[in-house]
């Protein structure tokens, strides 16, 4: 009975609509472009949803019919948050996207970090439609803010093969995709060609970290101790990215197979031993506020190599413009002969709010901006962001020679990303990582305590916190 | 309206605007956060978990370490700063000095700089190869590694905090000084009291209220200190400058453990209230 | 003669001591001002520490490209000014209520208000955010202004200042038939100018430096207050244009310096008025 009523109503509505549409056409007298016309009819079918639930289905079928150019309804208004250079890139992306799709309105907001976002998520209100995350925060966020993010499996599953494999585990909670990758950061060894040359060090000879240490000794000697090969924060509090590079190379994780904290792993011990050797040999320098101190040291020629994610190329160009032509980069050293020399250091993702009014627009924009060569080109050209979308790696924007380096860092990174171990960031990595920074790195490198003891004590403390966090 | 009734209603009318704002924007959030301090936040839901947050904190060594660090910094910083502030205020009040406006301004302006630039400047100044170390080297002393030595890092926080807030406190004390009638000093001088005697017999006692006020706010400021460790030392080395607010901020906003952060804050509030009562009592006893 | 020499020596020593302090407090500012004229790499090069650079104009353009800094300055000004006016009004009224009347629960209420001052605002941010979003005040300056109003400091200061106001004056006005509100606005408030000035300055300076609340509540870059805007320039682990950052810091500090220079004499007087009964 009810169903019949609905059908009758639907028919009436349909009749009314065709009449009104015809009227519109007559008035405007301009035939809309192909994509626009489908949007117009979709829009009107959406109007009828107010009265008719079944119209929902109609909308969906219509959506799939149009699959090809864009399978999503791109009309609506959404807000996107991003930080720093990602912000600059997405502003350009949004601009181009809106030119192509005038029915879409995308507002991009700049944030300094995620303090505001966490407040919004905790308050359950004010959350932007698309939000940027540090990739290592993803699993924790899935756990802490379960229900806040939109399931985007329908979009993401189409692109699984195109995404850099190491980052995929961070995008899913179980089998459900909640996140799309933005940039990733295959690590390279950035080095000063002029200093290497002056000291007679051949970069091609640096295959392992032992070679690296030998090169460091030569440079230290030739420059009378002025120039060190490595700089990192001995305290571990401002950053622990440097020792972690080796840890990532060695497929390290802070958790054992049961999900318990395990700092005392081979990967950690290897990284600690190699870095301690650099300190002992006096070829490393302390960078307590790692970021600013590193730039200071580089400016004053106190530091001549930096192993970091490919995005560091942009930093060098921006902050050390007058050292153009003096830099180059190569693959990372490996732990042993022929060991793995691929690692990832940094990167970000986006998530869509579960409360967004325009899920299709969100997905459509993500698909174009983060999962197409066109979008990746914008990211690379505007902000030197190295996307996780692998088909873009052969694009000219990635492979063309960068005059600053006399080669292409992005091109090299594109070659050095297939074997990167899965990123080891399960839920609560940030909590546990913080304890690792303050209770393992500092006591070991600054206080010179015994490695086993330090790692075991830190493990114990982190495990306690983990159990609390997991509600055990 | 009778006089008595009027006198009963009037004060409430005057307090009302403040009180309404206070109810909406202070009492409600406080109640909410007190509840959160007894709960766990997960997946958009707060589930009550009794004293779990408090018991976690009380069994966490880092929390006690952070409280201890805060006291360590405060115990050095607050007296040094107040002493300096009194000293400068006296200089500023002296008849020997001209151009007081300029000096007042010059000493007050560190309060005005924004936290980000302040941090960048200080971290560069204390850099291993930075300005301070190059000055030390020029004086023929051994440059120090300010960030790797726990004691020096604490000193650095003390110096930064003192730099920023001495002028503020100096102004408050100076206003008290200018309130002391000059005749008192003249009378004391006639009685044969020297400058130093005058200072301890007249200045300090009459400044008591001012000093007390500065002391209470500075102690409160020291307990709530967050910006300096966050931006200059990042709490290092090995957690030696992790203040209690820095610890709680990390808990709440880096790691999204709002329950613990709220619980910790109330532990801190309890400590501050206790300290304030002690200070006020100590101030009263001398009456 | 001897006495005069002694005074001279004393004043010389005083000047020296003050000069040392002034150098210490001003040095970081000088460094910042100079850095605002440097290129990115000169900022970190100690050879340039005391040299004037030539990159000021470029830094200005870079700053403008990164931030709508003039809008940000206006936001800060608007928020701080409105906040200050409101604080002066409601805190002086409350101070009057607490100081000039006897009523049940007065002291308890006052202590509760003071105790609330000690709760760090970070803890209150999540509930505040929920409230403001219900009131449609997210991304609005009014949220920042309102959330700062319950501070007890001003009430405390105004109460102290009004405790010393002679009650006879109010009483005689009452006998003449003046209403309570009229008493307050025509007799008491005009005499509170010094205290109001000092409270005004402190409120303005505090709101100018307020970082945390605007960071969470505002979304639009144009609406950001200066500290939040500056923090956008210095996001960790990315490309920071330090010259532009330092120029931004200078531009953030200059207005408030001017403000302080204008009012500083009254400020001291105001603090004195507040101090009488301390």
XYZ file of N, CA and C in Angstrom, chain A residues 113-115 118-119 121-124 133 137 140-141 143-148 225-226 228 233-235 237-238 285-290 292-293 296 302 428 430-431 434 438-439 441-444 446-447 460-461 464-465 467-472, chain B residues 32 39-45 47 49 52-63 119-120 123-124 126-129 145-150 231-239 242 247 249-260:
354
model
N 49.305 23.012 13.034
C 49.477 21.596 13.363
C 48.085 21.048 13.649
N 47.985 19.883 14.259
C 46.662 19.308 14.416
C 46.024 19.540 15.783
N 46.580 20.475 16.552
C 45.987 20.760 17.861
C 44.506 21.093 17.719
N 42.362 18.010 16.644
C 42.097 17.054 17.715
C 41.003 17.579 18.636
N 41.014 18.895 18.875
C 39.940 19.475 19.693
C 38.601 19.299 18.999
N 37.757 17.071 16.735
C 37.366 15.661 16.717
C 36.846 15.236 18.080
N 37.528 15.706 19.134
C 37.101 15.345 20.485
C 35.757 15.968 20.801
N 35.546 17.194 20.322
C 34.266 17.861 20.569
C 33.177 17.293 19.663
N 33.603 16.599 18.606
C 32.630 16.012 17.691
C 31.916 17.030 16.834
N 46.524 14.584 7.808
C 47.095 13.919 8.984
C 48.543 13.547 8.702
N 50.144 9.103 12.435
C 49.051 9.261 13.396
C 47.799 8.499 12.996
N 46.333 5.490 15.153
C 45.904 5.989 16.453
C 44.593 6.744 16.317
N 44.506 7.567 15.261
C 43.290 8.348 15.058
C 42.095 7.434 14.777
N 41.588 4.658 15.945
C 41.197 4.066 17.212
C 40.530 5.088 18.129
N 41.208 6.228 18.328
C 40.726 7.250 19.260
C 39.440 7.888 18.778
N 39.359 8.120 17.474
C 38.212 8.860 16.949
C 37.378 7.985 16.027
N 37.235 6.718 16.412
C 36.433 5.797 15.612
C 35.069 6.415 15.343
N 34.599 6.276 14.123
C 33.291 6.843 13.797
C 33.350 8.249 13.250
N 34.538 8.875 13.345
C 34.635 10.245 12.851
C 34.975 10.312 11.372
N 88.042 19.245 11.962
C 86.920 19.136 12.894
C 85.808 20.135 12.649
N 85.957 20.948 11.612
C 84.906 21.947 11.380
C 83.625 21.308 10.843
N 81.157 18.121 10.149
C 80.775 16.782 10.560
C 79.891 16.171 9.473
N 69.770 15.184 17.096
C 69.475 15.602 18.460
C 69.814 14.460 19.414
N 70.904 14.607 20.166
C 71.317 13.547 21.098
C 70.257 13.305 22.166
N 69.485 14.366 22.457
C 68.432 14.217 23.468
C 67.245 13.435 22.932
N 64.641 14.653 21.918
C 63.354 15.263 22.262
C 62.789 16.141 21.148
N 63.662 16.845 20.417
C 63.102 17.695 19.360
C 62.797 16.872 18.114
N 77.517 15.758 15.183
C 77.315 16.927 16.030
C 75.902 16.924 16.599
N 75.768 17.552 17.765
C 74.480 17.576 18.439
C 73.629 18.720 17.900
N 72.388 18.426 17.578
C 71.460 19.459 17.108
C 70.235 19.460 18.028
N 70.360 20.128 19.192
C 69.311 20.001 20.219
C 67.939 20.483 19.743
N 67.908 21.597 18.986
C 66.638 21.960 18.346
C 66.831 21.551 16.910
N 66.591 20.292 16.629
C 67.149 19.695 15.431
C 66.886 20.512 14.173
N 66.029 23.890 13.445
C 66.750 25.153 13.243
C 68.258 24.934 13.348
N 68.667 24.093 14.275
C 70.103 23.871 14.443
C 70.725 23.241 13.200
N 71.190 25.986 10.689
C 72.335 26.787 11.099
C 73.638 26.089 10.728
N 79.062 23.447 8.772
C 79.440 22.536 9.844
C 78.929 21.118 9.607
N 48.824 4.075 18.661
C 49.608 4.542 19.812
C 51.091 4.643 19.534
N 52.564 7.220 18.419
C 53.016 8.530 18.895
C 53.278 8.507 20.402
N 52.351 7.912 21.166
C 52.557 7.825 22.616
C 53.849 7.084 22.927
N 57.070 8.778 21.855
C 57.503 9.855 22.733
C 58.317 9.339 23.903
N 62.245 10.290 24.885
C 62.734 10.867 26.138
C 63.444 9.841 27.010
N 63.045 8.583 26.938
C 63.585 7.604 27.884
C 64.607 6.647 27.288
N 66.531 7.471 23.844
C 67.586 8.164 23.110
C 68.445 9.025 24.034
N 67.785 9.891 24.815
C 68.528 10.767 25.719
C 69.426 10.006 26.685
N 68.845 9.089 27.476
C 69.682 8.356 28.435
C 70.845 7.613 27.761
N 70.624 7.138 26.536
C 71.706 6.409 25.885
C 72.768 7.355 25.336
N 73.095 10.790 25.680
C 73.581 11.883 26.528
C 74.191 11.360 27.818
N 73.429 10.514 28.516
C 73.920 10.041 29.813
C 74.859 8.848 29.682
N 59.466 -1.061 29.513
C 58.579 -1.320 30.641
C 57.615 -0.159 30.855
N 58.173 1.044 30.796
C 57.352 2.224 31.003
C 56.320 2.382 29.877
N 53.460 -0.053 30.088
C 52.475 0.329 31.104
C 51.489 1.344 30.525
N 52.042 2.305 29.821
C 51.170 3.324 29.233
C 50.273 2.720 28.160
N 49.144 -0.284 27.972
C 48.062 -1.052 28.583
C 46.971 -0.126 29.088
N 47.401 0.984 29.652
C 46.399 1.953 30.091
C 45.571 2.431 28.900
N 46.288 2.797 27.818
C 45.602 3.366 26.669
C 44.648 2.385 26.015
N 45.049 1.139 26.032
C 44.181 0.129 25.426
C 43.061 -0.294 26.347
N 43.005 0.328 27.520
C 41.952 -0.009 28.468
C 42.072 -1.418 28.999
N 43.291 -1.845 29.221
C 43.430 -3.220 29.705
C 43.440 -3.234 31.227
N 32.555 19.929 33.098
C 32.776 18.962 32.022
C 34.165 18.325 32.139
N 37.038 9.987 33.435
C 36.575 9.140 32.346
C 37.640 8.920 31.290
N 37.298 8.091 30.319
C 38.187 7.845 29.203
C 37.460 8.254 27.942
N 38.178 8.899 27.071
C 37.577 9.353 25.840
C 37.986 8.420 24.726
N 37.020 7.830 24.064
C 37.365 6.936 22.968
C 36.230 6.886 21.977
N 36.572 7.015 20.713
C 35.567 6.897 19.667
C 34.387 7.827 19.856
N 34.662 9.046 20.269
C 33.603 10.032 20.383
C 32.751 9.863 21.631
N 33.099 8.931 22.488
C 32.314 8.696 23.695
C 33.188 8.850 24.928
N 33.559 7.397 28.515
C 33.036 6.380 29.418
C 33.695 6.570 30.773
N 35.463 5.953 34.113
C 36.373 4.879 34.498
C 36.917 5.136 35.886
N 40.764 5.802 37.434
C 41.813 5.223 36.607
C 42.844 6.252 36.162
N 42.391 7.422 35.696
C 43.326 8.449 35.235
C 44.243 8.884 36.365
N 43.635 9.081 37.555
C 44.433 9.537 38.685
C 45.427 8.465 39.095
N 44.980 7.222 39.079
C 45.898 6.181 39.529
C 47.015 5.969 38.510
N 46.683 6.170 37.227
C 47.758 6.087 36.230
C 48.803 7.156 36.497
N 48.333 8.394 36.714
C 49.266 9.499 36.937
C 50.120 9.254 38.171
N 49.459 8.815 39.249
C 50.193 8.671 40.493
C 51.181 7.520 40.433
N 51.006 6.631 39.447
C 51.988 5.549 39.337
C 52.975 5.820 38.192
N 52.821 6.965 37.535
C 53.718 7.258 36.414
C 54.913 8.069 36.901
N 56.080 7.476 36.767
C 57.301 8.151 37.233
C 57.492 9.492 36.531
N 57.151 9.547 35.246
C 57.369 10.775 34.488
C 56.577 11.940 35.065
N 55.390 11.635 35.582
C 54.556 12.699 36.133
C 55.235 13.302 37.356
N 61.101 31.902 20.937
C 61.733 30.583 20.978
C 62.836 30.469 19.939
N 62.561 30.936 18.735
C 63.579 30.838 17.691
C 64.820 31.613 18.123
N 66.663 29.770 21.010
C 67.345 28.532 20.629
C 68.573 28.845 19.771
N 68.525 29.932 19.010
C 69.711 30.299 18.229
C 70.808 30.877 19.118
N 71.454 30.202 22.208
C 72.096 29.198 23.060
C 72.613 27.989 22.282
N 72.500 28.068 20.980
C 73.030 27.024 20.118
C 74.491 26.714 20.473
N 74.902 25.453 20.263
C 76.280 25.070 20.601
C 77.305 26.015 19.994
N 77.029 26.467 18.782
C 77.956 27.377 18.134
C 77.350 28.775 18.054
N 77.683 23.109 26.407
C 76.625 22.519 25.598
C 75.321 22.635 26.382
N 74.619 23.733 26.140
C 73.465 24.092 26.968
C 72.358 23.070 26.906
N 72.269 22.367 25.812
C 71.111 21.496 25.642
C 71.342 20.063 26.113
N 72.595 19.685 26.296
C 72.831 18.289 26.660
C 73.069 18.107 28.150
N 73.330 19.223 28.845
C 73.575 19.117 30.272
C 72.297 19.506 31.011
N 71.806 18.581 31.841
C 70.515 18.826 32.494
C 70.530 20.127 33.296
N 59.181 25.129 23.595
C 59.802 25.653 22.392
C 61.308 25.732 22.474
N 61.873 25.799 23.657
C 63.328 25.947 23.710
C 64.025 24.604 23.906
N 63.616 23.854 24.900
C 64.348 22.603 25.175
C 63.568 21.351 24.772
N 62.301 21.496 24.430
C 61.449 20.347 24.128
C 61.435 19.358 25.287
N 61.625 19.896 26.478
C 61.564 19.039 27.657
C 62.851 18.292 27.968
N 63.824 18.357 27.078
C 65.056 17.598 27.252
C 66.092 18.369 28.025
N 67.292 17.884 28.238
C 67.730 16.527 27.901
C 67.193 15.505 28.901
N 66.937 14.329 28.411
C 66.383 13.204 29.174
C 65.290 13.664 30.136
N 64.406 14.464 29.635
C 63.237 14.850 30.414
C 63.506 15.797 31.571
N 61.210 18.795 31.436
C 59.787 18.532 31.195
C 58.999 19.018 32.395
N 54.215 18.128 30.192
C 53.857 16.704 30.245
C 52.370 16.510 29.935
N 50.316 18.606 28.456
C 49.983 19.035 27.107
C 50.262 17.906 26.113
N 51.404 17.279 26.270
C 51.732 16.150 25.408
C 50.714 15.036 25.548
N 50.328 14.772 26.797
C 49.330 13.738 27.051
C 48.023 14.081 26.335
N 47.602 15.322 26.459
C 46.285 15.702 25.965
C 46.264 15.969 24.478
N 47.241 16.711 23.997
C 47.102 17.200 22.637
C 48.020 16.547 21.630
N 49.094 15.926 22.083
C 49.886 15.175 21.117
C 49.356 13.760 21.028
N 48.959 13.221 22.169
C 48.553 11.819 22.192
C 47.073 11.616 22.445
N 46.335 12.672 22.419
C 44.875 12.647 22.591
C 44.380 11.932 23.851
N 45.110 11.983 24.945
C 44.593 11.382 26.174
C 44.003 12.469 27.064
N 42.824 12.957 26.677
C 42.258 14.105 27.380
C 41.956 13.793 28.838
N 41.526 12.571 29.094
C 41.197 12.207 30.468
C 42.379 12.406 31.396
N 43.542 11.892 30.982
C 44.734 12.032 31.819
C 45.094 13.502 31.966
